[in-house]
XYZ file of C-alpha atoms in Angstrom:
269
model
C 193.488 100.745 124.663
C 192.044 97.582 123.228
C 189.481 97.510 126.021
C 188.506 101.164 125.247
C 187.964 100.353 121.458
C 186.208 97.241 122.416
C 183.622 99.171 124.496
C 183.017 101.691 121.691
C 182.645 98.780 119.191
C 179.996 97.131 121.596
C 178.182 100.561 121.794
C 178.167 101.019 117.977
C 176.736 97.393 117.560
C 173.921 98.197 120.080
C 173.149 101.535 118.118
C 173.157 99.851 114.794
C 170.786 97.165 116.081
C 168.440 99.748 117.549
C 168.306 101.682 114.346
C 167.673 98.521 112.394
C 164.694 97.598 114.659
C 163.387 101.159 114.455
C 163.735 101.266 110.614
C 161.904 97.963 110.391
C 159.144 99.386 112.454
C 158.896 102.471 110.297
C 158.839 100.524 107.187
C 155.896 98.250 108.484
C 153.999 101.462 109.389
C 154.601 103.096 105.964
C 153.386 99.738 104.267
C 150.234 99.894 106.410
C 149.499 103.431 105.688
C 150.136 102.911 101.932
C 147.629 100.084 101.935
C 144.961 102.101 103.816
C 145.646 105.082 101.451
C 145.110 102.862 98.405
C 141.798 101.625 99.812
C 140.677 105.110 100.612
C 141.476 106.237 96.936
C 139.485 103.338 95.521
C 136.617 104.081 97.822
C 136.627 107.821 96.827
C 136.771 106.897 93.094
C 133.841 104.668 93.729
C 131.795 107.198 95.631
C 132.291 109.864 93.017
C 131.092 107.578 90.303
C 128.029 106.522 92.348
C 127.345 110.161 93.189
C 127.377 111.204 89.484
C 125.209 108.193 88.746
C 122.592 108.877 91.264
C 122.328 112.588 90.771
C 121.952 112.063 87.048
C 119.264 109.322 87.751
C 117.312 111.670 89.973
C 117.403 114.501 87.346
C 116.071 112.202 84.715
C 113.242 110.870 86.912
C 112.086 114.319 88.034
C 111.780 115.328 84.314
C 114.303 118.194 84.557
C 116.331 118.878 81.499
C 119.904 117.374 81.494
C 123.121 119.286 81.607
C 123.904 118.621 77.953
C 120.678 120.218 76.748
C 122.288 123.698 76.503
C 119.696 126.423 76.313
C 117.011 124.361 78.152
C 119.368 123.773 81.065
C 120.626 127.301 81.142
C 116.969 128.626 81.183
C 116.092 126.159 83.949
C 119.103 127.108 86.053
C 118.367 130.917 85.537
C 114.744 130.283 86.440
C 115.598 128.425 89.482
C 117.984 131.107 90.969
C 116.181 134.255 89.813
C 114.318 136.387 92.228
C 110.594 136.645 91.960
C 108.962 140.063 92.706
C 105.348 140.945 92.806
C 104.739 144.700 92.210
C 101.921 146.777 93.488
C 99.085 147.821 91.364
C 99.427 151.647 90.566
C 95.683 152.092 90.373
C 95.104 151.403 94.009
C 95.256 154.063 96.610
C 97.110 151.839 99.230
C 100.294 150.177 98.281
C 100.430 146.386 98.800
C 103.404 144.646 100.397
C 106.057 143.619 97.944
C 107.000 140.048 98.315
C 110.540 139.281 97.395
C 112.053 135.725 97.137
C 115.752 135.913 97.502
C 117.967 133.944 95.094
C 118.773 130.503 96.322
C 122.389 129.569 96.580
C 123.449 126.604 94.551
C 124.222 123.518 96.398
C 127.618 122.023 96.075
C 128.941 119.629 95.038
C 127.077 119.997 91.759
C 126.861 117.177 89.118
C 127.751 118.567 85.725
C 127.282 115.255 83.754
C 131.017 114.362 83.596
C 132.373 116.996 86.055
C 131.567 117.375 89.781
C 131.713 121.072 90.650
C 132.737 121.852 94.223
C 133.208 125.633 94.243
C 132.346 128.189 91.622
C 134.824 130.655 92.860
C 134.794 134.399 92.458
C 135.058 136.558 89.291
C 137.854 139.137 89.268
C 136.439 141.573 86.962
C 139.081 144.275 87.489
C 141.893 142.002 86.339
C 141.740 141.262 82.642
C 144.056 138.305 83.083
C 141.136 136.388 84.556
C 138.866 136.673 81.589
C 139.186 136.564 77.711
C 136.709 137.168 74.933
C 135.361 133.694 75.294
C 136.155 132.505 78.770
C 135.903 133.598 82.509
C 138.302 132.118 84.956
C 136.891 132.508 88.556
C 139.491 132.491 91.313
C 138.818 129.523 93.792
C 137.077 127.318 91.116
C 137.265 123.662 92.148
C 136.004 120.760 90.110
C 136.734 116.965 89.958
C 136.398 114.607 87.147
C 137.426 111.079 86.251
C 139.942 110.306 83.420
C 142.968 108.163 82.786
C 145.978 108.087 85.158
C 148.886 109.914 83.508
C 151.356 107.075 84.280
C 149.041 104.038 83.606
C 146.210 105.286 81.157
C 144.481 101.817 81.618
C 143.458 102.929 85.336
C 140.886 105.446 86.251
C 141.991 108.374 88.290
C 140.177 111.305 89.957
C 141.500 114.635 88.908
C 140.985 117.874 90.966
C 140.985 120.964 88.705
C 141.606 124.267 90.450
C 142.019 127.902 89.410
C 144.196 130.144 91.758
C 145.373 133.622 91.958
C 149.178 133.752 91.561
C 150.128 137.397 92.072
C 147.644 138.747 89.734
C 148.081 135.834 87.079
C 145.686 132.892 86.932
C 147.221 129.544 87.790
C 145.474 126.483 86.611
C 146.228 123.163 88.301
C 145.108 119.514 87.517
C 146.043 117.338 90.434
C 145.793 113.464 90.065
C 144.576 111.853 93.124
C 146.866 108.787 92.991
C 149.879 110.953 92.392
C 150.078 114.195 94.410
C 153.645 114.860 93.264
C 152.707 114.855 89.612
C 150.646 118.026 89.572
C 150.086 119.651 86.178
C 149.938 123.533 86.417
C 150.418 126.380 83.999
C 149.038 129.940 83.248
C 146.238 128.513 80.937
C 143.887 125.613 81.016
C 145.140 124.341 77.655
C 148.728 124.333 78.915
C 147.666 122.095 81.971
C 145.575 119.762 79.710
C 148.307 119.521 77.199
C 150.839 118.466 79.826
C 148.478 115.737 81.037
C 147.934 114.457 77.533
C 151.642 114.391 76.800
C 152.262 112.443 80.015
C 149.656 109.785 78.891
C 151.227 109.586 75.432
C 154.625 108.884 77.012
C 153.160 106.052 78.972
C 154.812 102.518 78.049
C 151.388 101.047 77.561
C 150.593 103.484 74.784
C 152.001 102.080 71.546
C 150.411 104.532 68.948
C 150.000 108.048 68.356
C 146.737 108.981 69.910
C 144.827 111.820 68.084
C 144.525 114.165 71.234
C 142.923 117.566 70.901
C 143.675 119.906 73.729
C 140.475 121.376 75.303
C 141.599 122.763 78.651
C 138.446 124.725 79.439
C 136.269 121.789 78.613
C 138.302 119.572 80.876
C 138.003 121.982 83.652
C 134.203 122.136 83.196
C 134.035 125.823 82.284
C 132.268 125.052 79.041
C 129.311 123.441 80.720
C 126.024 125.385 80.355
C 125.203 125.265 84.038
C 128.633 126.579 85.022
C 128.198 129.468 82.608
C 124.763 130.097 83.831
C 125.991 130.380 87.416
C 128.815 132.662 86.372
C 126.319 134.945 84.540
C 124.409 135.455 87.939
C 127.573 136.869 89.467
C 127.250 140.705 89.752
C 130.843 140.893 88.613
C 130.047 139.035 85.380
C 128.900 142.222 83.510
C 131.948 144.167 84.566
C 134.360 141.884 82.598
C 135.073 144.359 79.752
C 137.041 142.063 77.519
C 134.440 139.188 77.550
C 132.199 138.960 74.554
C 130.431 135.712 75.061
C 131.143 132.051 75.813
C 132.541 129.895 73.125
C 130.216 127.381 71.566
C 130.892 123.810 72.767
C 130.930 121.028 70.346
C 128.965 118.228 72.090
C 130.787 115.512 70.086
C 134.100 116.666 71.525
C 132.927 115.303 74.969
C 133.458 111.747 73.506
C 137.036 112.437 72.277
C 140.048 110.675 73.691
C 141.173 113.877 75.341
C 138.176 113.872 77.696
C 136.633 110.453 77.772
C 138.160 107.634 79.564
C 136.266 105.023 77.681
C 137.174 106.516 74.226
C 140.811 106.589 75.247
C 140.759 102.816 75.986
C 139.895 102.092 72.386
C 143.415 103.461 71.380
C 145.221 101.699 74.243
C 143.725 98.263 74.140
């Protein structure tokens, strides 16, 4: 009997030793992957910042109006993507050929000053849940922007903003790049933005009450003049019965602590 249990004991010891070695190997592999992931995230943040910088520099050098110019930018975008048609002269007997230049599709990603637009999405005009009197929420809309990390506001973080169709109801998502488990989602853009701001306010490094103002649509980039101009070129835009017109954006609000990483640092430091 003692020999039998001794053999079992030796077998268990070998199994435990094998599991310990396997666990150590897995731990080393996880540490290596986490280090690579951290480097990749830093590189992605750097590349997005450089892309926004260079696109803004190219626009200023070419003499085109900037995104923040409002009407001028909207007119430029409409002019760029509008069809050009030359009509025939009715006084002539023989009709001339009609030359039609098709609308050019916008190139993505598109730099919208402080937001990088990856996909405009599709307007669901038949469902009133996807538009209000002042806003239109296209399904499949994807944009990224840089703001403070929800757990450590002293660090920059790339946020991916999405609008999805959840059984006929819009679902808004704000996904921090450095914390994929901490996704903020809700049935309105303001709800997502408010959850993000509340998370920042609860951070241990925040010692004072920050005067946040919830601006969900602005955070998503839906208030940008170029985004609105692209939406107006969608054939389904005029079929949104409840929509009356886009809300007027306050330019000064773009520098508020709710949207600007630099402004937020003034309340933290």
